[in-house]
Amino acid sequence: MKAKTKPQLIVALDVGSHDEALTLMTDLRGTVEWLKVGMELFVAEGHEVIKSAKALGFKVFLDLKFKDIPNTVSRAIKAAGKLGVDMVNIHLDGGSEMIAAAAKAASEFPGMTLLGVTVLTSSTPKTLIEVNVRKVAGHPMVPIEQVMDLVRLGCSNGIRGMVCSPQEVNSLRNFGDYADTLILVTPAIRPPWAATPDDQKRATTVQEAVEAGSNFLVVGRPVYAPPTNIKTPFNAACRILAEIDEAWSQN
Ligand code: C5P
């Protein structure tokens, strides 16, 4: 089931300095609407990067995946809101009290969307066993089951935006009362022309993510470090946008 509106591309600025980020922004300006600032860049030069991105007209997803006691997360969300970012996220496995505190804090900033991270797209069934996520009956839980449980927890505590693998979007688009209202943000996108999935374990192509019903496709390495035949981040972004258009226009 496709999303109600055409999915958008979010380019992950996974670089280490303001200068490198500015080079990418200059290349992508006017073509890409959304950028993601994650841990590395935020820790290095975060506020300056966010100011630059906003001044150049980009929307900004601050991807710091907060998980802490409810008071700390609530205060961090408010600080993100004051920074003027358009999207921010928490880990849903922080529990109901933390999620509800984050949702309440985010509600003070109506222009900012709060997302809940379900199961990281680098995780496998083995990862879940390592961190002791198991079924009570003893059989190992697979990521989709944990994703569904966390989405249920997020929805019942005030969150409608979810970060998941594009492989899980189809199940979530058939998720009872919440299916239509979920905003699904999917990293782990690998076009056929991109080198390898890297550390991403639950990846799909752009076409598969769009067909399944993703709202936002997050792409990092295939854009900021494109294969040599694609040459530039601008070319890579244009290709992905064309692939989104094509998949979207198909019935
Ligand atoms: O380079 P690549 O396209 O794999 O980058 C994916 C981006 O999405 C990274 O910035 C990563 O931190 C982020 N992300 C992810 N999986 C999640 C949440 C965020 O890969 N579950």
PDB file of C-alpha atoms and ligand atoms in Angstrom:
ATOM      1  CA  MET A   1       0.000   0.000   0.000  1.00  0.00           C
ATOM      2  CA  LYS A   2       1.653   3.230  -1.120  1.00  0.00           C
ATOM      3  CA  ALA A   3       1.778   6.300   1.143  1.00  0.00           C
ATOM      4  CA  LYS A   4      -0.892   8.981   0.646  1.00  0.00           C
ATOM      5  CA  THR A   5       1.600  11.561  -0.560  1.00  0.00           C
ATOM      6  CA  LYS A   6       4.770  11.131  -2.604  1.00  0.00           C
ATOM      7  CA  PRO A   7       7.660   9.911  -0.431  1.00  0.00           C
ATOM      8  CA  GLN A   8      10.485  12.343   0.204  1.00  0.00           C
ATOM      9  CA  LEU A   9      14.240  11.846   0.243  1.00  0.00           C
ATOM     10  CA  ILE A  10      16.229  12.703   3.367  1.00  0.00           C
ATOM     11  CA  VAL A  11      19.981  12.811   2.788  1.00  0.00           C
ATOM     12  CA  ALA A  12      22.063  11.792   5.801  1.00  0.00           C
ATOM     13  CA  LEU A  13      24.948  14.223   6.263  1.00  0.00           C
ATOM     14  CA  ASP A  14      27.220  11.625   7.848  1.00  0.00           C
ATOM     15  CA  VAL A  15      30.370  13.720   7.575  1.00  0.00           C
ATOM     16  CA  GLY A  16      32.669  15.061  10.233  1.00  0.00           C
ATOM     17  CA  SER A  17      32.845  18.815   9.719  1.00  0.00           C
ATOM     18  CA  HIS A  18      30.853  21.930   8.909  1.00  0.00           C
ATOM     19  CA  ASP A  19      32.975  22.458   5.776  1.00  0.00           C
ATOM     20  CA  GLU A  20      32.197  18.994   4.391  1.00  0.00           C
ATOM     21  CA  ALA A  21      28.524  19.454   5.260  1.00  0.00           C
ATOM     22  CA  LEU A  22      28.482  22.847   3.501  1.00  0.00           C
ATOM     23  CA  THR A  23      29.968  21.322   0.352  1.00  0.00           C
ATOM     24  CA  LEU A  24      27.174  18.738   0.312  1.00  0.00           C
ATOM     25  CA  MET A  25      24.525  21.351   1.056  1.00  0.00           C
ATOM     26  CA  THR A  26      25.741  23.522  -1.813  1.00  0.00           C
ATOM     27  CA  ASP A  27      25.633  20.512  -4.134  1.00  0.00           C
ATOM     28  CA  LEU A  28      22.146  19.417  -3.047  1.00  0.00           C
ATOM     29  CA  ARG A  29      20.455  22.790  -2.526  1.00  0.00           C
ATOM     30  CA  GLY A  30      17.369  23.251  -4.699  1.00  0.00           C
ATOM     31  CA  THR A  31      17.188  19.491  -5.403  1.00  0.00           C
ATOM     32  CA  VAL A  32      16.857  17.853  -1.992  1.00  0.00           C
ATOM     33  CA  GLU A  33      14.508  19.289   0.637  1.00  0.00           C
ATOM     34  CA  TRP A  34      15.524  17.308   3.733  1.00  0.00           C
ATOM     35  CA  LEU A  35      18.881  16.711   5.419  1.00  0.00           C
ATOM     36  CA  LYS A  36      19.645  14.530   8.411  1.00  0.00           C
ATOM     37  CA  VAL A  37      22.202  15.549  11.002  1.00  0.00           C
ATOM     38  CA  GLY A  38      23.344  12.584  13.059  1.00  0.00           C
ATOM     39  CA  MET A  39      25.645  11.969  15.973  1.00  0.00           C
ATOM     40  CA  GLU A  40      29.032  12.460  14.333  1.00  0.00           C
ATOM     41  CA  LEU A  41      28.292  15.822  12.744  1.00  0.00           C
ATOM     42  CA  PHE A  42      26.223  17.092  15.655  1.00  0.00           C
ATOM     43  CA  VAL A  43      28.938  16.276  18.181  1.00  0.00           C
ATOM     44  CA  ALA A  44      31.545  17.891  15.924  1.00  0.00           C
ATOM     45  CA  GLU A  45      29.818  21.103  14.810  1.00  0.00           C
ATOM     46  CA  GLY A  46      26.089  20.631  15.277  1.00  0.00           C
ATOM     47  CA  HIS A  47      24.634  24.051  15.981  1.00  0.00           C
ATOM     48  CA  GLU A  48      26.553  25.748  13.166  1.00  0.00           C
ATOM     49  CA  VAL A  49      25.517  23.026  10.712  1.00  0.00           C
ATOM     50  CA  ILE A  50      21.864  23.320  11.659  1.00  0.00           C
ATOM     51  CA  LYS A  51      21.995  27.115  11.317  1.00  0.00           C
ATOM     52  CA  SER A  52      23.615  26.792   7.875  1.00  0.00           C
ATOM     53  CA  ALA A  53      21.139  24.160   6.696  1.00  0.00           C
ATOM     54  CA  LYS A  54      18.166  26.239   7.804  1.00  0.00           C
ATOM     55  CA  ALA A  55      19.634  29.411   6.264  1.00  0.00           C
ATOM     56  CA  LEU A  56      19.958  27.544   2.951  1.00  0.00           C
ATOM     57  CA  GLY A  57      16.303  26.528   3.139  1.00  0.00           C
ATOM     58  CA  PHE A  58      16.653  22.832   4.075  1.00  0.00           C
ATOM     59  CA  LYS A  59      14.403  21.005   6.498  1.00  0.00           C
ATOM     60  CA  VAL A  60      16.447  19.288   9.189  1.00  0.00           C
ATOM     61  CA  PHE A  61      15.997  15.908  10.872  1.00  0.00           C
ATOM     62  CA  LEU A  62      18.119  15.824  14.032  1.00  0.00           C
ATOM     63  CA  ASP A  63      18.891  12.108  14.440  1.00  0.00           C
ATOM     64  CA  LEU A  64      20.295  11.717  17.944  1.00  0.00           C
ATOM     65  CA  LYS A  65      18.006   8.846  19.036  1.00  0.00           C
ATOM     66  CA  PHE A  66      17.464  10.011  22.601  1.00  0.00           C
ATOM     67  CA  LYS A  67      17.083   7.345  25.283  1.00  0.00           C
ATOM     68  CA  ASP A  68      17.395   8.372  28.927  1.00  0.00           C
ATOM     69  CA  ILE A  69      15.186   9.006  31.944  1.00  0.00           C
ATOM     70  CA  PRO A  70      11.933  10.808  31.022  1.00  0.00           C
ATOM     71  CA  ASN A  71      12.988  14.204  32.438  1.00  0.00           C
ATOM     72  CA  THR A  72      16.266  14.240  30.502  1.00  0.00           C
ATOM     73  CA  VAL A  73      14.647  13.171  27.238  1.00  0.00           C
ATOM     74  CA  SER A  74      11.861  15.718  27.658  1.00  0.00           C
ATOM     75  CA  ARG A  75      14.413  18.522  28.154  1.00  0.00           C
ATOM     76  CA  ALA A  76      16.499  17.363  25.178  1.00  0.00           C
ATOM     77  CA  ILE A  77      13.401  17.377  22.941  1.00  0.00           C
ATOM     78  CA  LYS A  78      12.591  20.936  24.033  1.00  0.00           C
ATOM     79  CA  ALA A  79      16.181  21.997  23.308  1.00  0.00           C
ATOM     80  CA  ALA A  80      15.849  20.481  19.815  1.00  0.00           C
ATOM     81  CA  GLY A  81      12.585  22.372  19.333  1.00  0.00           C
ATOM     82  CA  LYS A  82      14.290  25.645  20.305  1.00  0.00           C
ATOM     83  CA  LEU A  83      17.054  24.896  17.778  1.00  0.00           C
ATOM     84  CA  GLY A  84      14.353  24.910  15.112  1.00  0.00           C
ATOM     85  CA  VAL A  85      14.775  21.384  13.752  1.00  0.00           C
ATOM     86  CA  ASP A  86      11.863  19.839  11.839  1.00  0.00           C
ATOM     87  CA  MET A  87      12.237  16.228  13.041  1.00  0.00           C
ATOM     88  CA  VAL A  88      13.778  14.638  16.098  1.00  0.00           C
ATOM     89  CA  ASN A  89      13.768  11.091  17.448  1.00  0.00           C
ATOM     90  CA  ILE A  90      13.867   8.847  20.489  1.00  0.00           C
ATOM     91  CA  HIS A  91      14.418   5.115  20.989  1.00  0.00           C
ATOM     92  CA  LEU A  92      11.038   3.484  21.626  1.00  0.00           C
ATOM     93  CA  ASP A  93      12.611   0.855  23.879  1.00  0.00           C
ATOM     94  CA  GLY A  94      13.031   3.584  26.517  1.00  0.00           C
ATOM     95  CA  GLY A  95       9.518   2.627  27.660  1.00  0.00           C
ATOM     96  CA  SER A  96       6.076   4.206  27.987  1.00  0.00           C
ATOM     97  CA  GLU A  97       6.935   6.918  30.538  1.00  0.00           C
ATOM     98  CA  MET A  98       9.863   8.138  28.480  1.00  0.00           C
ATOM     99  CA  ILE A  99       7.842   8.090  25.243  1.00  0.00           C
ATOM    100  CA  ALA A 100       4.935   9.981  26.814  1.00  0.00           C
ATOM    101  CA  ALA A 101       7.313  12.605  28.256  1.00  0.00           C
ATOM    102  CA  ALA A 102       8.936  13.042  24.840  1.00  0.00           C
ATOM    103  CA  ALA A 103       5.553  13.334  23.103  1.00  0.00           C
ATOM    104  CA  LYS A 104       4.409  15.968  25.615  1.00  0.00           C
ATOM    105  CA  ALA A 105       7.617  17.976  25.152  1.00  0.00           C
ATOM    106  CA  ALA A 106       7.367  17.763  21.351  1.00  0.00           C
ATOM    107  CA  SER A 107       3.747  18.968  21.445  1.00  0.00           C
ATOM    108  CA  GLU A 108       5.092  22.394  22.474  1.00  0.00           C
ATOM    109  CA  PHE A 109       6.668  22.643  18.990  1.00  0.00           C
ATOM    110  CA  PRO A 110       3.872  21.987  16.477  1.00  0.00           C
ATOM    111  CA  GLY A 111       6.199  22.276  13.464  1.00  0.00           C
ATOM    112  CA  MET A 112       8.484  19.525  14.745  1.00  0.00           C
ATOM    113  CA  THR A 113       7.742  15.830  14.146  1.00  0.00           C
ATOM    114  CA  LEU A 114       8.750  13.333  16.822  1.00  0.00           C
ATOM    115  CA  LEU A 115       9.839   9.912  15.574  1.00  0.00           C
ATOM    116  CA  GLY A 116      10.332   6.677  17.491  1.00  0.00           C
ATOM    117  CA  VAL A 117      13.162   4.376  16.465  1.00  0.00           C
ATOM    118  CA  THR A 118      12.003   0.753  16.489  1.00  0.00           C
ATOM    119  CA  VAL A 119      14.728  -1.838  15.815  1.00  0.00           C
ATOM    120  CA  LEU A 120      17.917  -0.495  14.219  1.00  0.00           C
ATOM    121  CA  THR A 121      18.268  -1.540  10.580  1.00  0.00           C
ATOM    122  CA  SER A 122      21.707  -2.981  11.340  1.00  0.00           C
ATOM    123  CA  SER A 123      20.114  -5.449  13.794  1.00  0.00           C
ATOM    124  CA  THR A 124      19.398  -9.109  13.066  1.00  0.00           C
ATOM    125  CA  PRO A 125      17.650 -11.843  15.097  1.00  0.00           C
ATOM    126  CA  LYS A 126      21.088 -12.528  16.638  1.00  0.00           C
ATOM    127  CA  THR A 127      21.338  -8.909  17.832  1.00  0.00           C
ATOM    128  CA  LEU A 128      17.987  -9.225  19.593  1.00  0.00           C
ATOM    129  CA  ILE A 129      19.140 -12.383  21.376  1.00  0.00           C
ATOM    130  CA  GLU A 130      22.366 -10.622  22.434  1.00  0.00           C
ATOM    131  CA  VAL A 131      20.370  -7.898  24.178  1.00  0.00           C
ATOM    132  CA  ASN A 132      17.948 -10.434  25.635  1.00  0.00           C
ATOM    133  CA  VAL A 133      14.897  -9.537  23.568  1.00  0.00           C
ATOM    134  CA  ARG A 134      13.145 -12.924  23.519  1.00  0.00           C
ATOM    135  CA  LYS A 135       9.651 -14.321  23.584  1.00  0.00           C
ATOM    136  CA  VAL A 136       8.482 -15.406  27.014  1.00  0.00           C
ATOM    137  CA  ALA A 137       7.939 -18.911  25.657  1.00  0.00           C
ATOM    138  CA  GLY A 138      11.612 -18.973  24.812  1.00  0.00           C
ATOM    139  CA  HIS A 139      11.629 -18.870  21.036  1.00  0.00           C
ATOM    140  CA  PRO A 140      13.824 -16.124  19.604  1.00  0.00           C
ATOM    141  CA  MET A 141      12.021 -12.981  18.539  1.00  0.00           C
ATOM    142  CA  VAL A 142      12.600 -11.738  14.996  1.00  0.00           C
ATOM    143  CA  PRO A 143      12.930  -8.000  14.273  1.00  0.00           C
ATOM    144  CA  ILE A 144       9.435  -7.573  12.771  1.00  0.00           C
ATOM    145  CA  GLU A 145       7.796  -8.827  15.999  1.00  0.00           C
ATOM    146  CA  GLN A 146       9.828  -6.423  18.117  1.00  0.00           C
ATOM    147  CA  VAL A 147       9.111  -3.598  15.641  1.00  0.00           C
ATOM    148  CA  MET A 148       5.351  -4.230  15.890  1.00  0.00           C
ATOM    149  CA  ASP A 149       5.474  -4.299  19.698  1.00  0.00           C
ATOM    150  CA  LEU A 150       7.422  -1.037  19.817  1.00  0.00           C
ATOM    151  CA  VAL A 151       5.106   0.665  17.302  1.00  0.00           C
ATOM    152  CA  ARG A 152       2.139  -0.388  19.437  1.00  0.00           C
ATOM    153  CA  LEU A 153       3.882   1.068  22.512  1.00  0.00           C
ATOM    154  CA  GLY A 154       4.730   4.279  20.641  1.00  0.00           C
ATOM    155  CA  CYS A 155       1.200   4.753  19.318  1.00  0.00           C
ATOM    156  CA  SER A 156      -0.405   4.217  22.716  1.00  0.00           C
ATOM    157  CA  ASN A 157       1.915   6.856  24.177  1.00  0.00           C
ATOM    158  CA  GLY A 158       1.388   9.608  21.627  1.00  0.00           C
ATOM    159  CA  ILE A 159       3.814   8.995  18.748  1.00  0.00           C
ATOM    160  CA  ARG A 160       2.796   8.493  15.132  1.00  0.00           C
ATOM    161  CA  GLY A 161       6.197   8.767  13.402  1.00  0.00           C
ATOM    162  CA  MET A 162       8.264   5.562  13.287  1.00  0.00           C
ATOM    163  CA  VAL A 163      11.756   4.724  12.047  1.00  0.00           C
ATOM    164  CA  CYS A 164      11.936   1.164  10.721  1.00  0.00           C
ATOM    165  CA  SER A 165      13.352  -0.938   7.925  1.00  0.00           C
ATOM    166  CA  PRO A 166      11.616  -0.596   4.553  1.00  0.00           C
ATOM    167  CA  GLN A 167      11.177  -4.391   4.806  1.00  0.00           C
ATOM    168  CA  GLU A 168       8.740  -3.780   7.691  1.00  0.00           C
ATOM    169  CA  VAL A 169       6.670  -1.016   6.085  1.00  0.00           C
ATOM    170  CA  ASN A 170       4.220  -3.379   4.460  1.00  0.00           C
ATOM    171  CA  SER A 171       3.284  -4.942   7.806  1.00  0.00           C
ATOM    172  CA  LEU A 172       2.929  -1.527   9.438  1.00  0.00           C
ATOM    173  CA  ARG A 173       0.694  -0.262   6.619  1.00  0.00           C
ATOM    174  CA  ASN A 174      -1.695  -3.074   7.598  1.00  0.00           C
ATOM    175  CA  PHE A 175      -1.488  -2.245  11.282  1.00  0.00           C
ATOM    176  CA  GLY A 176      -5.159  -1.834  12.279  1.00  0.00           C
ATOM    177  CA  ASP A 177      -6.302   1.548  13.539  1.00  0.00           C
ATOM    178  CA  TYR A 178      -2.916   3.204  13.223  1.00  0.00           C
ATOM    179  CA  ALA A 179      -1.958   2.086   9.685  1.00  0.00           C
ATOM    180  CA  ASP A 180      -3.138   5.208   7.852  1.00  0.00           C
ATOM    181  CA  THR A 181      -1.807   7.786  10.264  1.00  0.00           C
ATOM    182  CA  LEU A 182       1.724   6.408  10.674  1.00  0.00           C
ATOM    183  CA  ILE A 183       4.600   8.459   9.281  1.00  0.00           C
ATOM    184  CA  LEU A 184       7.145   5.829   8.265  1.00  0.00           C
ATOM    185  CA  VAL A 185      10.766   6.880   7.934  1.00  0.00           C
ATOM    186  CA  THR A 186      13.068   4.247   6.447  1.00  0.00           C
ATOM    187  CA  PRO A 187      16.846   4.151   6.409  1.00  0.00           C
ATOM    188  CA  ALA A 188      18.537   1.030   4.891  1.00  0.00           C
ATOM    189  CA  ILE A 189      17.859   2.067   1.294  1.00  0.00           C
ATOM    190  CA  ARG A 190      20.225   0.613  -1.281  1.00  0.00           C
ATOM    191  CA  PRO A 191      19.613   1.333  -4.987  1.00  0.00           C
ATOM    192  CA  PRO A 192      20.908  -1.461  -7.255  1.00  0.00           C
ATOM    193  CA  TRP A 193      23.720   0.833  -8.439  1.00  0.00           C
ATOM    194  CA  ALA A 194      25.033   1.462  -4.903  1.00  0.00           C
ATOM    195  CA  ALA A 195      27.996  -0.614  -3.872  1.00  0.00           C
ATOM    196  CA  THR A 196      26.900  -2.823  -0.949  1.00  0.00           C
ATOM    197  CA  PRO A 197      24.456  -2.734   1.963  1.00  0.00           C
ATOM    198  CA  ASP A 198      27.464  -1.921   4.221  1.00  0.00           C
ATOM    199  CA  ASP A 199      26.359  -2.470   7.834  1.00  0.00           C
ATOM    200  CA  GLN A 200      22.657  -2.334   6.915  1.00  0.00           C
ATOM    201  CA  LYS A 201      21.079  -5.772   7.341  1.00  0.00           C
ATOM    202  CA  ARG A 202      17.404  -5.144   6.512  1.00  0.00           C
ATOM    203  CA  ALA A 203      17.712  -3.046   3.326  1.00  0.00           C
ATOM    204  CA  THR A 204      15.578  -2.618   0.172  1.00  0.00           C
ATOM    205  CA  THR A 205      15.752  -0.647  -3.073  1.00  0.00           C
ATOM    206  CA  VAL A 206      14.067   2.732  -3.495  1.00  0.00           C
ATOM    207  CA  GLN A 207      11.325   1.106  -5.551  1.00  0.00           C
ATOM    208  CA  GLU A 208      10.537  -1.495  -2.887  1.00  0.00           C
ATOM    209  CA  ALA A 209      10.409   1.147  -0.136  1.00  0.00           C
ATOM    210  CA  VAL A 210       8.032   3.351  -2.147  1.00  0.00           C
ATOM    211  CA  GLU A 211       5.803   0.429  -3.140  1.00  0.00           C
ATOM    212  CA  ALA A 212       5.571  -0.716   0.478  1.00  0.00           C
ATOM    213  CA  GLY A 213       4.405   2.730   1.653  1.00  0.00           C
ATOM    214  CA  SER A 214       7.399   4.521   3.125  1.00  0.00           C
ATOM    215  CA  ASN A 215       6.916   8.297   3.639  1.00  0.00           C
ATOM    216  CA  PHE A 216      10.566   9.329   3.942  1.00  0.00           C
ATOM    217  CA  LEU A 217      13.598   7.480   2.540  1.00  0.00           C
ATOM    218  CA  VAL A 218      16.823   8.188   4.446  1.00  0.00           C
ATOM    219  CA  VAL A 219      19.940   7.713   2.328  1.00  0.00           C
ATOM    220  CA  GLY A 220      23.522   8.310   3.410  1.00  0.00           C
ATOM    221  CA  ARG A 221      26.495   6.579   1.781  1.00  0.00           C
ATOM    222  CA  PRO A 222      24.964   6.041  -1.676  1.00  0.00           C
ATOM    223  CA  VAL A 223      24.635   9.873  -1.876  1.00  0.00           C
ATOM    224  CA  TYR A 224      27.565  11.351   0.054  1.00  0.00           C
ATOM    225  CA  ALA A 225      29.993   8.638  -1.143  1.00  0.00           C
ATOM    226  CA  PRO A 226      28.535   7.592  -4.515  1.00  0.00           C
ATOM    227  CA  PRO A 227      30.048   4.867  -6.729  1.00  0.00           C
ATOM    228  CA  THR A 228      32.644   6.219  -9.174  1.00  0.00           C
ATOM    229  CA  ASN A 229      30.355   5.934 -12.217  1.00  0.00           C
ATOM    230  CA  ILE A 230      27.742   8.152 -10.538  1.00  0.00           C
ATOM    231  CA  LYS A 231      30.470  10.703  -9.731  1.00  0.00           C
ATOM    232  CA  THR A 232      28.748  13.275  -7.475  1.00  0.00           C
ATOM    233  CA  PRO A 233      26.282  13.436  -4.565  1.00  0.00           C
ATOM    234  CA  PHE A 234      24.113  15.633  -6.787  1.00  0.00           C
ATOM    235  CA  ASN A 235      23.938  12.924  -9.492  1.00  0.00           C
ATOM    236  CA  ALA A 236      23.204  10.260  -6.878  1.00  0.00           C
ATOM    237  CA  ALA A 237      20.418  12.325  -5.305  1.00  0.00           C
ATOM    238  CA  CYS A 238      18.887  13.020  -8.743  1.00  0.00           C
ATOM    239  CA  ARG A 239      18.893   9.297  -9.522  1.00  0.00           C
ATOM    240  CA  ILE A 240      17.148   8.462  -6.269  1.00  0.00           C
ATOM    241  CA  LEU A 241      14.576  11.220  -6.785  1.00  0.00           C
ATOM    242  CA  ALA A 242      13.905   9.863 -10.294  1.00  0.00           C
ATOM    243  CA  GLU A 243      13.524   6.350  -8.853  1.00  0.00           C
ATOM    244  CA  ILE A 244      11.035   7.691  -6.278  1.00  0.00           C
ATOM    245  CA  ASP A 245       9.083   9.439  -9.065  1.00  0.00           C
ATOM    246  CA  GLU A 246       9.039   6.326 -11.195  1.00  0.00           C
ATOM    247  CA  ALA A 247       7.930   3.992  -8.398  1.00  0.00           C
ATOM    248  CA  TRP A 248       5.337   6.537  -7.257  1.00  0.00           C
ATOM    249  CA  SER A 249       3.833   6.924 -10.739  1.00  0.00           C
ATOM    250  CA  GLN A 250       3.362   3.159 -11.130  1.00  0.00           C
ATOM    251  CA  ASN A 251       0.073   1.730  -9.927  1.00  0.00           C
TER     252      ASN A 251
HETATM  253  O1  C5P B   1      24.766   5.302   4.777  1.00  0.00           O
HETATM  254  P1  C5P B   1      23.380   4.783   5.050  1.00  0.00           P
HETATM  255  O2  C5P B   1      22.419   5.040   3.891  1.00  0.00           O
HETATM  256  O3  C5P B   1      23.353   3.362   5.517  1.00  0.00           O
HETATM  257  O4  C5P B   1      22.875   5.710   6.246  1.00  0.00           O
HETATM  258  C1  C5P B   1      21.683   5.497   6.956  1.00  0.00           C
HETATM  259  C2  C5P B   1      21.510   6.598   7.953  1.00  0.00           C
HETATM  260  O5  C5P B   1      20.316   6.357   8.685  1.00  0.00           O
HETATM  261  C3  C5P B   1      22.629   6.709   8.968  1.00  0.00           C
HETATM  262  O6  C5P B   1      22.822   8.091   9.227  1.00  0.00           O
HETATM  263  C4  C5P B   1      22.099   6.016  10.204  1.00  0.00           C
HETATM  264  O7  C5P B   1      22.584   6.597  11.390  1.00  0.00           O
HETATM  265  C5  C5P B   1      20.609   6.257  10.082  1.00  0.00           C
HETATM  266  N1  C5P B   1      19.729   5.263  10.707  1.00  0.00           N
HETATM  267  C6  C5P B   1      19.781   3.933  10.385  1.00  0.00           C
HETATM  268  N2  C5P B   1      18.954   3.028  11.003  1.00  0.00           N
HETATM  269  C7  C5P B   1      18.082   3.424  11.916  1.00  0.00           C
HETATM  270  C8  C5P B   1      17.998   4.773  12.244  1.00  0.00           C
HETATM  271  C9  C5P B   1      18.858   5.674  11.607  1.00  0.00           C
HETATM  272  O8  C5P B   1      20.563   3.545   9.515  1.00  0.00           O
HETATM  273  N3  C5P B   1      17.248   2.557  12.455  1.00  0.00           N
END
